[in-house]
Coordinates of C-alpha atoms and ligand atoms in Angstrom, one line a residue:
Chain A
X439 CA 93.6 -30.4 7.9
X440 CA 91.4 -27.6 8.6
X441 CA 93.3 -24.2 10.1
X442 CA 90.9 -21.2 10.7
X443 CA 93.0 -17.6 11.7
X444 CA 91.5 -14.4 13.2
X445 CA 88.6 -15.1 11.2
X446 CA 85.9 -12.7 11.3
X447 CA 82.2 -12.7 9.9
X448 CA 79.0 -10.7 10.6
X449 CA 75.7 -10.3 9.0
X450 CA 75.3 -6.6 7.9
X451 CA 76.7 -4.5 10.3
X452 CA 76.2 -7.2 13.4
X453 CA 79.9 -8.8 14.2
X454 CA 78.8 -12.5 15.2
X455 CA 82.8 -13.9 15.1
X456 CA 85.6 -12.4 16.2
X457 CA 89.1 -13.3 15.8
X458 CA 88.2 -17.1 16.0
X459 CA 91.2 -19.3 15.8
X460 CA 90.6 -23.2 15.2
X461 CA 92.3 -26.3 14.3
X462 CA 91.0 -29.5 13.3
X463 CA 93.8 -32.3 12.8
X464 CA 93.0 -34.9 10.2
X465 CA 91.3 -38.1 12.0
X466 CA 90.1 -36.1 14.8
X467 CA 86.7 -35.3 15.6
X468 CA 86.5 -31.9 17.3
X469 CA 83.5 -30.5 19.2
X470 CA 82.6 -26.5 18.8
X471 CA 80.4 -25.8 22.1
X472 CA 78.4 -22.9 23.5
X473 CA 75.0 -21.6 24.3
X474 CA 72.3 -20.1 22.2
X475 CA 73.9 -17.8 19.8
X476 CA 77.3 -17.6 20.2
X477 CA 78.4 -17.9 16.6
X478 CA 78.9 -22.0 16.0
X479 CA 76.0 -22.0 13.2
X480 CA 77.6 -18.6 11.4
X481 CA 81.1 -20.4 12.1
X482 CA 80.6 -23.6 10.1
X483 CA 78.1 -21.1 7.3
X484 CA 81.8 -19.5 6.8
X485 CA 83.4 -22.7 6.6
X486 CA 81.2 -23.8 3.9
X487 CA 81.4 -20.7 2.4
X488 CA 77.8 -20.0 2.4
X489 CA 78.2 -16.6 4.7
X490 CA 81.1 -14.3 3.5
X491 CA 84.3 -13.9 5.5
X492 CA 85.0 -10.6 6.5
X493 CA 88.7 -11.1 7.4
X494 CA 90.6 -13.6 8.5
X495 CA 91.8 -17.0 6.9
X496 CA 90.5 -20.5 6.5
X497 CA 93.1 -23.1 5.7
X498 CA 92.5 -26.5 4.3
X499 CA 95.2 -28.7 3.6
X500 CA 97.1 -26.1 3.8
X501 CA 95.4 -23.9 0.8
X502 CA 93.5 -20.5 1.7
X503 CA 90.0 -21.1 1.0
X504 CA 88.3 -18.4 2.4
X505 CA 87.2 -16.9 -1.0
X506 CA 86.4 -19.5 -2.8
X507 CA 82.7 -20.1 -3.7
X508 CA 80.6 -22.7 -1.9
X509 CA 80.6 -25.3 -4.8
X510 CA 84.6 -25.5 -5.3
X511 CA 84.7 -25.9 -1.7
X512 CA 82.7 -29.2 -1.3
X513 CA 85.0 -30.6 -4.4
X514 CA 87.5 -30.0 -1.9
X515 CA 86.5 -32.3 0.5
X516 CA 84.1 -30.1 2.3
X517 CA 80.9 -30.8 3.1
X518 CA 78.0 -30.1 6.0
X519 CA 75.0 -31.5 7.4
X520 CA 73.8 -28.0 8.3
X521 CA 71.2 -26.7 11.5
X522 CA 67.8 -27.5 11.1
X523 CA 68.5 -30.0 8.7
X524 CA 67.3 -28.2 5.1
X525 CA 66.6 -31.7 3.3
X526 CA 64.7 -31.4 -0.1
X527 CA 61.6 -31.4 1.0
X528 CA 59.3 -32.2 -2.5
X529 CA 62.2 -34.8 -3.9
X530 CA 62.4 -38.2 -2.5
X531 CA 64.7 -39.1 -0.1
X532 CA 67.2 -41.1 -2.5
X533 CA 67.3 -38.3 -4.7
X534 CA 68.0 -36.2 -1.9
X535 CA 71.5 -38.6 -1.5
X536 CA 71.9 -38.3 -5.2
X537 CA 72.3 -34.4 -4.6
X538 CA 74.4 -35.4 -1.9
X539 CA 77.0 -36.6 -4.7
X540 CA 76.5 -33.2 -7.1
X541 CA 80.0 -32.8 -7.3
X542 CA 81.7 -35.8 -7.8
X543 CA 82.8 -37.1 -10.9
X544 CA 82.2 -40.8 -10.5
X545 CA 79.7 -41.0 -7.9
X546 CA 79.8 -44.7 -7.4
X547 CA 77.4 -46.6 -6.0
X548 CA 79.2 -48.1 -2.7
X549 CA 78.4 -44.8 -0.9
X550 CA 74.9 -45.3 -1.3
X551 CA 74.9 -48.3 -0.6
X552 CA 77.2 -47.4 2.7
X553 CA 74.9 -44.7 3.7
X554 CA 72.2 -46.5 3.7
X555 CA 74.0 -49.9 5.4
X556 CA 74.6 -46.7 8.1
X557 CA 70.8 -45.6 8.3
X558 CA 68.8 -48.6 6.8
X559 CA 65.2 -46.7 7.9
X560 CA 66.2 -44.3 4.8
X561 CA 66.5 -47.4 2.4
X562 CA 63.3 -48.5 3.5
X563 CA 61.9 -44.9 3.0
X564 CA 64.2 -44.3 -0.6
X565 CA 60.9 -43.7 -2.9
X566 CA 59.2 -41.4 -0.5
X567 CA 59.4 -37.3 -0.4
X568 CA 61.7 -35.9 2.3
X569 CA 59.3 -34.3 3.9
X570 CA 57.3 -36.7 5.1
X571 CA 59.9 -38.2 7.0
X572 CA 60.5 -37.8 11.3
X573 CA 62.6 -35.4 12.4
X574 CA 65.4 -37.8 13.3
X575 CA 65.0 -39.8 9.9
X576 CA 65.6 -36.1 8.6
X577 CA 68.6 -35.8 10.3
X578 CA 70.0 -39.1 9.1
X579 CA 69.2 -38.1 5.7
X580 CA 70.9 -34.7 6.5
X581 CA 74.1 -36.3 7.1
X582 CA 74.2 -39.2 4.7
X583 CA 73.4 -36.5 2.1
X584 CA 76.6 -34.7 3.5
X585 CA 78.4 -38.0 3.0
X586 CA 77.1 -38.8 0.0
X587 CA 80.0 -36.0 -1.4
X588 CA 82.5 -38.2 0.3
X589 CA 84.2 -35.5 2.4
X590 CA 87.5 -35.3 3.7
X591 CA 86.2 -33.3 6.6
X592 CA 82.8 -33.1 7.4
X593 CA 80.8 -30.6 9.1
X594 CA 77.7 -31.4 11.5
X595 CA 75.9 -28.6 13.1
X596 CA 73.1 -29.7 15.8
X597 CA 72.9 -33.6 14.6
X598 CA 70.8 -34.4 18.0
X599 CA 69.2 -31.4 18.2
X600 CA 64.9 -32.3 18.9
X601 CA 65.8 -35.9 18.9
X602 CA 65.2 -38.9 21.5
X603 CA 67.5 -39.9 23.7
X604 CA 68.0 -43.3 22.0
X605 CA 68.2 -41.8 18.5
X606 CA 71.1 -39.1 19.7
X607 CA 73.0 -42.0 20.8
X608 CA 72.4 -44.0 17.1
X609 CA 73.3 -40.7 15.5
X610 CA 76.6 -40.0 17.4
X611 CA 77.2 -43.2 17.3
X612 CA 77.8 -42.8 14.2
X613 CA 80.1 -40.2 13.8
X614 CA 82.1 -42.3 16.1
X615 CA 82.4 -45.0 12.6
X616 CA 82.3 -42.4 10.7
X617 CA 85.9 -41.7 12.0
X618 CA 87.4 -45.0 12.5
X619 CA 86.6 -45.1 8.6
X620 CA 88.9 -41.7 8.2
X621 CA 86.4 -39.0 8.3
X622 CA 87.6 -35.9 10.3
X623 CA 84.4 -34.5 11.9
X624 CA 83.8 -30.6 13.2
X625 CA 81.2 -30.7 15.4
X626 CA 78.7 -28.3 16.7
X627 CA 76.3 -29.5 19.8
X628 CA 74.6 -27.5 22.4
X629 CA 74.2 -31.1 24.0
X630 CA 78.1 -30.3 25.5
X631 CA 78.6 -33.1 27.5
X632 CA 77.4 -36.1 25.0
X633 CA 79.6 -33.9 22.6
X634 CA 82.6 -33.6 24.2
X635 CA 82.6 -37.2 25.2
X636 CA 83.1 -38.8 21.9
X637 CA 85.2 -35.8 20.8
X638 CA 89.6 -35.4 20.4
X639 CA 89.1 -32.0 21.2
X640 CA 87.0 -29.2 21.8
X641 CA 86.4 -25.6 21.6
X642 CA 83.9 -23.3 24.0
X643 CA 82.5 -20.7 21.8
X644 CA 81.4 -17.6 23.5
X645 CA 79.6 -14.5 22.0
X646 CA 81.4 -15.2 19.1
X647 CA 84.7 -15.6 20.9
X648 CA 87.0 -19.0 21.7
X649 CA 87.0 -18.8 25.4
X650 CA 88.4 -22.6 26.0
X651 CA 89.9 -25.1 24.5
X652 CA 91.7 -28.9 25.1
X653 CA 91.0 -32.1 25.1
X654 CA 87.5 -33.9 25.0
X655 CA 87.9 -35.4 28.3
X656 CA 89.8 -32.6 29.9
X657 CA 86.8 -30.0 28.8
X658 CA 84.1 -32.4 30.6
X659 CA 86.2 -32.0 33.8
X660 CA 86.6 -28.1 33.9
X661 CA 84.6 -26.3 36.6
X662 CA 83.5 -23.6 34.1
X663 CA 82.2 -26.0 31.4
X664 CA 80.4 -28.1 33.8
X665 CA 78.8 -24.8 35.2
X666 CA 77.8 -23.6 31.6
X667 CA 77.1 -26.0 29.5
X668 CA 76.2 -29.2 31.7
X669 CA 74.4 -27.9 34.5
X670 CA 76.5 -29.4 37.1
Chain B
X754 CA 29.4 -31.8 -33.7
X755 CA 31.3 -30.7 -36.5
X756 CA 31.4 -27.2 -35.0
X757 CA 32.4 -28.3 -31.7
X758 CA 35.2 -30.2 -33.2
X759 CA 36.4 -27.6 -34.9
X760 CA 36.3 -25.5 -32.0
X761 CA 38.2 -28.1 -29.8
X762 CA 41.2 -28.3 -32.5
X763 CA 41.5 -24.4 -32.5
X764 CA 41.5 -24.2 -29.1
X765 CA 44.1 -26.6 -28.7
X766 CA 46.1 -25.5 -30.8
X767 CA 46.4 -21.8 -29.2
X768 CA 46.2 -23.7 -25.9
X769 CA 49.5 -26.1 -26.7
X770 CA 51.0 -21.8 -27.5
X771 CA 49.9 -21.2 -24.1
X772 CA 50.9 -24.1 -22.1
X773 CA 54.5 -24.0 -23.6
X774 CA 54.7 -20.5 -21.9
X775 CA 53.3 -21.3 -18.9
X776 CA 56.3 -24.1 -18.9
X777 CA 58.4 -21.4 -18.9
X778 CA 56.6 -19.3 -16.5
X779 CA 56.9 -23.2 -14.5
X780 CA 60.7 -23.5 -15.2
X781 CA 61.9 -20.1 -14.1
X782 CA 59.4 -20.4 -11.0
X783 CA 60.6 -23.1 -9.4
X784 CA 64.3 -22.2 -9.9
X785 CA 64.3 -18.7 -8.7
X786 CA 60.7 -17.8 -7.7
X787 CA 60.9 -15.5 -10.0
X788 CA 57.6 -14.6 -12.3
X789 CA 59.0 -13.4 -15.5
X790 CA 57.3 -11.2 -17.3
X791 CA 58.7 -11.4 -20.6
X792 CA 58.3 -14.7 -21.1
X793 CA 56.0 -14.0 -23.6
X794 CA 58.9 -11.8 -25.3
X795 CA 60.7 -14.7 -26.0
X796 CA 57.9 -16.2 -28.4
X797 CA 58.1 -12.4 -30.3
X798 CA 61.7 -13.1 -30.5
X799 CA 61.7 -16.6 -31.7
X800 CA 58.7 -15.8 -34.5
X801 CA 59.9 -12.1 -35.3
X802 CA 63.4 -13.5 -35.7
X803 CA 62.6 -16.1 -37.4
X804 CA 60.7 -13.9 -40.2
X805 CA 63.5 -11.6 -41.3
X806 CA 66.7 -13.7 -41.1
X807 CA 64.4 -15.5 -43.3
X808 CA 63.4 -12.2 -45.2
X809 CA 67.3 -11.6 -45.3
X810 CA 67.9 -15.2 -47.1
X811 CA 68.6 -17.5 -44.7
X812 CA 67.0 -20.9 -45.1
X813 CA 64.0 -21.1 -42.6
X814 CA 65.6 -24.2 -40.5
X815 CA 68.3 -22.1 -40.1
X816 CA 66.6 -18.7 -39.6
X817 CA 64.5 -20.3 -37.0
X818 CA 67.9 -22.1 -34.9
X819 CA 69.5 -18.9 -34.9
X820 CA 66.2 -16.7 -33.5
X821 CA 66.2 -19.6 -31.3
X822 CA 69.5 -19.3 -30.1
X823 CA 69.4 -15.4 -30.1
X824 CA 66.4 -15.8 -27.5
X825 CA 68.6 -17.7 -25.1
X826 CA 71.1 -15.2 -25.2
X827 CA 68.1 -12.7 -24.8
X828 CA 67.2 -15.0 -21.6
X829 CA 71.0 -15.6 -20.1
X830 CA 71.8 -11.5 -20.8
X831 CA 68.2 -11.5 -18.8
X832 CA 69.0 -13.5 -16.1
X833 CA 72.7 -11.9 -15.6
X834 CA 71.8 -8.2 -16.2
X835 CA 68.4 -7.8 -14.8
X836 CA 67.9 -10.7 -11.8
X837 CA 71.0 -11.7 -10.6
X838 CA 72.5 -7.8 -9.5
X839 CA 69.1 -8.0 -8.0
X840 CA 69.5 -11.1 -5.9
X841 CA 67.6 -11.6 -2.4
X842 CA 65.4 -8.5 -3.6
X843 CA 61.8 -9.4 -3.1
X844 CA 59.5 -11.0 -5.2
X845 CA 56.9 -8.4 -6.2
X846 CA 60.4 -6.0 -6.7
X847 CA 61.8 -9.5 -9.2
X848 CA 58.4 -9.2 -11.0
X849 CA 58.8 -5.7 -11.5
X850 CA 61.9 -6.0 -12.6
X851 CA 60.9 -8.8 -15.4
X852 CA 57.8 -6.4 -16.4
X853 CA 60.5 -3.4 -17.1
X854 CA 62.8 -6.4 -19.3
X855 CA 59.9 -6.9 -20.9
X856 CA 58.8 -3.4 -22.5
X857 CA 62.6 -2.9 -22.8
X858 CA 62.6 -5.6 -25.4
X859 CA 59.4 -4.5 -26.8
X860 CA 61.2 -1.2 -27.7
X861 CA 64.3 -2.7 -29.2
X862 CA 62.2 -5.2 -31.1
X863 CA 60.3 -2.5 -32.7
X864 CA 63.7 -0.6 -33.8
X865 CA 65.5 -4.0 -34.7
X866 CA 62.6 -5.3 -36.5
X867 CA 59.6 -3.0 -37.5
X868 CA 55.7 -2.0 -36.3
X869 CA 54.1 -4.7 -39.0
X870 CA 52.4 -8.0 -38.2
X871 CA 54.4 -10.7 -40.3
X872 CA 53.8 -14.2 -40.8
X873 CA 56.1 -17.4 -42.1
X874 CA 55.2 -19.8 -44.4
X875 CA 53.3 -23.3 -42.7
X876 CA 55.8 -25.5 -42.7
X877 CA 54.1 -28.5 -44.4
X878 CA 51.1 -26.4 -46.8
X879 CA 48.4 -25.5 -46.0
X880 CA 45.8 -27.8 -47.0
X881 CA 43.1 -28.6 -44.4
X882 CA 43.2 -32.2 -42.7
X883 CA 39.7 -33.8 -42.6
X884 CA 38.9 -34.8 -39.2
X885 CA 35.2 -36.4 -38.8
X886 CA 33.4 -33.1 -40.1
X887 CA 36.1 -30.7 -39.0
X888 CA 39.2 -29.6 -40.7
X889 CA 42.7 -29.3 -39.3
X890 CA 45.8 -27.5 -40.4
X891 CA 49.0 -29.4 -41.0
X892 CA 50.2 -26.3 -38.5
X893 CA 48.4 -27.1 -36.3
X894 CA 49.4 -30.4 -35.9
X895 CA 53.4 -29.0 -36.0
X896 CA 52.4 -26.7 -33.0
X897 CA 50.7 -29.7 -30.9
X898 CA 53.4 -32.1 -31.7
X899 CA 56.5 -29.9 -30.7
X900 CA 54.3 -28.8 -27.5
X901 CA 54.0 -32.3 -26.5
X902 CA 58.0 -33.4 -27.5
X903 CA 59.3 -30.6 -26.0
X904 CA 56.7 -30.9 -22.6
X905 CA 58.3 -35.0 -22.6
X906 CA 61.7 -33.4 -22.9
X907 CA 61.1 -31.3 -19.7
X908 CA 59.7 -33.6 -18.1
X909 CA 63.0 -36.1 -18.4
X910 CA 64.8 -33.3 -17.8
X911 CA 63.6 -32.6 -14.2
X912 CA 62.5 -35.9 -13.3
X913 CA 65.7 -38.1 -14.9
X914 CA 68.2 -36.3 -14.9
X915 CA 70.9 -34.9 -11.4
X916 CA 71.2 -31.4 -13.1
X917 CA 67.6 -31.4 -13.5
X918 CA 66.8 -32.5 -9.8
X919 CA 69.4 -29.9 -9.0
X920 CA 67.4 -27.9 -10.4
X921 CA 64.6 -28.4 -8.3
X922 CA 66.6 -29.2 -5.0
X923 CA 67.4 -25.6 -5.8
X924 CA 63.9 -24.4 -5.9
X925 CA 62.9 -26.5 -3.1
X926 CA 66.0 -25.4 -0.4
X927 CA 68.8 -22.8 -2.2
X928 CA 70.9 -23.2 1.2
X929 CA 71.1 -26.5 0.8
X930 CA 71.9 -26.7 -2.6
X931 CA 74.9 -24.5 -2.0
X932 CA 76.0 -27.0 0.8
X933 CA 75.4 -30.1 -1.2
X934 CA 77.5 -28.2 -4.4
X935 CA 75.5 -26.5 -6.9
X936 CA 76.4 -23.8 -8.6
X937 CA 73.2 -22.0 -8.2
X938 CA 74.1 -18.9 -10.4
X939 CA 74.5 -21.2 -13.4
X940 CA 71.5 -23.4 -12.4
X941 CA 69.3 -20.2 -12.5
X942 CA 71.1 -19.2 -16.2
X943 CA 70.1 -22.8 -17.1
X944 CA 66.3 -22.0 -16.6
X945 CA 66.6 -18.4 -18.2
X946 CA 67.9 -20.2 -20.9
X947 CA 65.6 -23.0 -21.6
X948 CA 62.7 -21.4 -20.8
X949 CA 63.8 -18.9 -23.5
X950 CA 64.2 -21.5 -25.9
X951 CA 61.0 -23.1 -25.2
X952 CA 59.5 -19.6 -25.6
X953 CA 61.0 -18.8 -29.1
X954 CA 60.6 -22.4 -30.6
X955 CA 56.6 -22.0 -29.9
X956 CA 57.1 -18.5 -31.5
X957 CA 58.8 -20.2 -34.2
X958 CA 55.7 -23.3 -34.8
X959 CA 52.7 -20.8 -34.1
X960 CA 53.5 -17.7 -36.2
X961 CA 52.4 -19.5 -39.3
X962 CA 49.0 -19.4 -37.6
X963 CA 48.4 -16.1 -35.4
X964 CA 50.9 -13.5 -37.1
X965 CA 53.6 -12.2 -35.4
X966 CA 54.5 -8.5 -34.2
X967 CA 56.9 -6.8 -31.6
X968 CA 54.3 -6.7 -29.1
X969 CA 52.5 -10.3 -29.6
X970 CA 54.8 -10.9 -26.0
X971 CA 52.3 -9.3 -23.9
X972 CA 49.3 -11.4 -25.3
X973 CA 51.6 -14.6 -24.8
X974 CA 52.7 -13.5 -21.3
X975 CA 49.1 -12.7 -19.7
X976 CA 48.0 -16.1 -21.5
X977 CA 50.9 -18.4 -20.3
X978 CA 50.4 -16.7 -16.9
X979 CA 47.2 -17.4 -16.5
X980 CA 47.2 -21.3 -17.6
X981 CA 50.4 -21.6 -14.8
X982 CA 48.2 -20.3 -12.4
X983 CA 45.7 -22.3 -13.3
X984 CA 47.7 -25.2 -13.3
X985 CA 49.4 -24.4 -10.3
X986 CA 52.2 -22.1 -10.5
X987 CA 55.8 -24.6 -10.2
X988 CA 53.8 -27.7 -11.5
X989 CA 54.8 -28.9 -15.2
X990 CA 51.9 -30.9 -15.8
X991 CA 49.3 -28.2 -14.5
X992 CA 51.2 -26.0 -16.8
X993 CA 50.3 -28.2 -20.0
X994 CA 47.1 -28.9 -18.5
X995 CA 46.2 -24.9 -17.3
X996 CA 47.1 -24.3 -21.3
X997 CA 44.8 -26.3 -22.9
X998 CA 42.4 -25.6 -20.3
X999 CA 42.4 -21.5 -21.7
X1000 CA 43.3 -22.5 -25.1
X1001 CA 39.6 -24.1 -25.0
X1002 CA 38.0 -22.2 -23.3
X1003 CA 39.2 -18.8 -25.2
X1004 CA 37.9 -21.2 -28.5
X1005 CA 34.5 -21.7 -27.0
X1006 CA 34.0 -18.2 -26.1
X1007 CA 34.8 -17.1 -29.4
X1008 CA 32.6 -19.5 -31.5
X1009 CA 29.8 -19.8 -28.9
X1010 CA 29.4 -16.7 -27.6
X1011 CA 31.4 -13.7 -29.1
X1012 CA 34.7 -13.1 -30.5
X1013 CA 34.9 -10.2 -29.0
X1014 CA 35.0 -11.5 -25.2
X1015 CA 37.6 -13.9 -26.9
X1016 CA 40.7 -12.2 -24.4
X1017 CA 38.5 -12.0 -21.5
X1018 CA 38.0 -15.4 -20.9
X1019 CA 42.0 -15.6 -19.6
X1020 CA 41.5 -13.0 -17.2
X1021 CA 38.0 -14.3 -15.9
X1022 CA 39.8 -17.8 -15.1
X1023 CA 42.8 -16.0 -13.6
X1024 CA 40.0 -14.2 -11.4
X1025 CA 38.3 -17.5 -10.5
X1026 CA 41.3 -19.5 -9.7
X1027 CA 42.7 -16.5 -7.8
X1028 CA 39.3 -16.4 -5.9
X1029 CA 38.3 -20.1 -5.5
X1030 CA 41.6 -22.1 -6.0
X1031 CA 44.5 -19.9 -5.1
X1032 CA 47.0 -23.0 -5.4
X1033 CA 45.9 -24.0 -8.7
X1034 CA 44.1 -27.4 -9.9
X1035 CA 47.4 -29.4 -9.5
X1036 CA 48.3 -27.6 -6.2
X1037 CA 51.3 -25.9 -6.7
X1038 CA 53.7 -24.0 -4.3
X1039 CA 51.8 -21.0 -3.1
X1040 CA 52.4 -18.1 -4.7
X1041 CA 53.0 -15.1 -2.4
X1042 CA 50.2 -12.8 -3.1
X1043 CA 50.6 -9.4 -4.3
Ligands
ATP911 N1 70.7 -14.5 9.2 C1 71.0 -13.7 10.2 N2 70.9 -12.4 10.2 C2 71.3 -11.6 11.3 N3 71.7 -12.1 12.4 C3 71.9 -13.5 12.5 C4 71.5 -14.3 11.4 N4 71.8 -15.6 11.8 C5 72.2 -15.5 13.1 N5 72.3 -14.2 13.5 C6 72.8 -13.8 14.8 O1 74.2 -14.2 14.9 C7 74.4 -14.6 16.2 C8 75.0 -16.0 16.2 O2 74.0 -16.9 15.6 P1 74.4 -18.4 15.3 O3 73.2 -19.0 14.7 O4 75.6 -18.5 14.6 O5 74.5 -19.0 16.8 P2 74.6 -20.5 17.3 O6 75.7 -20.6 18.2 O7 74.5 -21.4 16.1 O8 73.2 -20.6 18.1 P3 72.3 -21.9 18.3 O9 72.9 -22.7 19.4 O10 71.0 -21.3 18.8 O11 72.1 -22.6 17.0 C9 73.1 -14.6 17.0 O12 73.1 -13.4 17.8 C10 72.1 -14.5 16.0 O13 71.0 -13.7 16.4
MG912 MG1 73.3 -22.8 15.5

């Protein structure tokens, strides 16, 4: 579904990817790992098409996307729940699903309804402003505003990232119906190990390089990533 | 009482003028955080044009939708030529930029058109309404009605409407707008343009009453600024209400005290709310201080 090729990107004159090569099969849900600034926030910005490519090329169903502006690429089927979740603050949290669907033609009303049968605190909280929701009621609204565009593949960067233990299960949990219902996911986690455990595959992002990559289960077992990335 | 009356429905109806550019000033805000400057240009544009395609023949419904319709294009050739090349610049460098449109168009208007005040006929004569005491123009009514139509059209807009929330989704989080689809670039023309049009149609109502010249803009701008700030810069309603708010108090200056102080009484509130209520009455995003 999703094929990425030498692709390169920096801000300014700082290279933060380099030569990244990536797959993500339809149906799978693949995890992008690594620590604190490696390039998996600037990787899924390119994706999206909301940071420039400077070379390389991003396939998606086969097509070359990699110039195409932000907007045509979520009527594609792309769409992301992006780090630090970046909801609407001032507009309510229903409107902020509304947005969710700015590109679709008939944006009919069983996604809403699904999105919030997924997350019901937000249809309890659909008249209020974003921002005076918790952080993890943000994030729920983060990603069922990225649903809202019914993607084809859908991109999470950080879903657990300042949450409770019990809501980072709720939230991956999710992702996990979110593909039993057909939804290829790309995901980014610096939580590796609760990543990688739900995931098809993987990829270890390094300094803007792929280091590693194989299956979920397989990563979880490799010396290096357990040194790196669980603490083990 | 019959003075005071008389002073409330002048004021008014300068201060319905006013708030209709501080909409604009509002629109443009919360889209781009831009202040633009020639707002005010845009009511010039929409009276100025207005008097000589009427001079030239055209009928003045007519002559008035066409100077409206050359201010949008005044406001999307703004928006594409002046801001967007200038995109991520900073905001003081956005409001310079608006500051330079706006003598730009000072100087074509006074080629294109001439160095005269003009005026256009009141649309519906002008004998005085008798209002307990007071007296009323029939244009004055025209210029409080279309405020208030075009203020509930607005307000539809943004608060009924998905392009309109994208609209303010893009004011509120541009990153995320991108993400969630929205063509920001056009959403940005969108407010040029209708804040352009709201500019040029009061320009079209009021020029009956206050004359019309190339430089009227400047008057306009400072005004319409003022009542936003008043209001709250990015809040509709403190917009309308920041308008008024000058409108009557410019009108109570003048007939109480002394004409002469009449323009003062904008830049004493600005002063004040600056000093005492930097976010406005109605609390509006803050306003990065220059
Ligand atoms: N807007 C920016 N301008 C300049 N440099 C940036 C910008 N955003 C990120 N960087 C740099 O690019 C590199 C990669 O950052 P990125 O945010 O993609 O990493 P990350 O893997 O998502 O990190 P984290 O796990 O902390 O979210 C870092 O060195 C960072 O400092
Ligand atoms: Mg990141």
């Amino acid at each position: 579904m999703l094929t990425v090729e030498n692709l390169n990107s920096a801000y300014g004159r700082i290279a933060v990817l380099h030569d990244v090569n990536l797959e993500v099969k339809a149906g799978e849900i693949v995890a992008l790992v690594g620590s604190n600034g490696a390039g998996k926030t600037t990787l899924l910005r390119t994706l999206s098409g909301v940071q420039p490519a400077a070379s390389g090329r991003i396939l998606f169903e086969g097509k070359p996307i990699e110039r195409m502006e932000a907007h045509a690429r979520v009527a594609l089927g792309i769409s992301q729940s992006p780090e630090g979740r970046q909801v609407f603050g001032p507009l309510s949290v229903e409107d902020n699903l509304r947005l969710g669907a700015f590109r679709r033609r008939s944006p009919d009303k069983n996604t809403l309804a699904h999105v919030y049968d997924m997350f019901p605190v937000l249809a309890e909280k659909r008249r209020i402003s974003a921002m005076s929701l918790s952080g993890g009621q943000q994030q729920m609204l983060a990603i069922g505003r990225a649903l809202m565009a019914a993607p084809k593949l859908l991109l999470l960067d950080e879903p657990s990232l300042g949450l409770a233990p019990l809501l980072i299960d709720q939230i991956l949990g999710a992702v996990v119906k979110l593909k039993a219902e057909g939804i290829t996911v790309l995901l980014v986690e610096q939580n590796a190990s609760a990543a990688l455990a739900i995931a098809d595959r993987g990829y270890v992002l390094e300094t803007g390089h792929v280091v590693l990559e194989g299956k979920g289960s397989d990563l979880l077992e490799d010396p290096k990533v357990r040194a790196a990335y669980l603490g083990v | 009482m019959a003075e005071f009356l008389q002073l409330v429905f002048s004021g008014l109806t300068v201060g319905a003028v006013y708030a209709l550019v501080a909409l604009g000033f509002t629109l443009i805000y919360n889209a781009s955080d831009v202040i633009n400057f020639a707002q005010g240009d845009f009511v010039m544009i929409g009276g100025m044009g207005t008097v000589f395609l009427a001079a030239a023949g055209i009928a003045l419904p007519l002559a008035a939708l066409m100077a409206i319709v050359g201010a949008v294009i005044v406001g999307l050739l703004l928006h594409r030529l002046a801001i967007e090349p200038a995109r991520g610049a900073s905001p003081v460098a956005l409001i310079m930029i608006t500051i330079g449109a706006s003598i730009f168009i000072k100087g074509i208007a006074q080629v294109v058109f001439d160095k005269q005040f003009h005026s256009l006929p009141a649309f519906s004569g002008d004998t005085p309404i008798q209002v307990g005491g007071a007296t009323i123009l029939p244009q004055s009514l025209w210029v409080m009605g279309v405020a208030l139509g075009l203020f509930v059209a607005l307000y539809l807009f943004l608060e009924k409407t998905l392009l309109g929330k994208a609209l303010l989704a893009t004011a509120a989080n541009r990153l995320a707008a991108r993400l969630v689809g929205v063509n920001v670039t056009i959403i940005l023309a969108l407010a040029f343009g209708v804040s352009a049009a709201i500019g040029a149609i009061a320009g079209v109502v009021v020029t009956p009453i206050t004359l019309t010249r190339y430089d009227v803009g400047t008057m306009f701008a400072l005004k319409g600024f003022a009542a936003a700030m008043v209001g709250g810069m990015g809040n509709p309603l403190g917009a309308v209400v920041g308008g008024l708010l000058i409108g009557l108090l410019e009108a109570f200056g003048a007939g109480y005290i002394s004409s002469t102080y009449k323009d003062a009484v904008a830049f004493v509130v600005i002063l004040l709310v600056l000093f005492f209520l930097p976010r406005g009455l109605f609390g509006g995003r803050s306003v990065e201080r220059v």
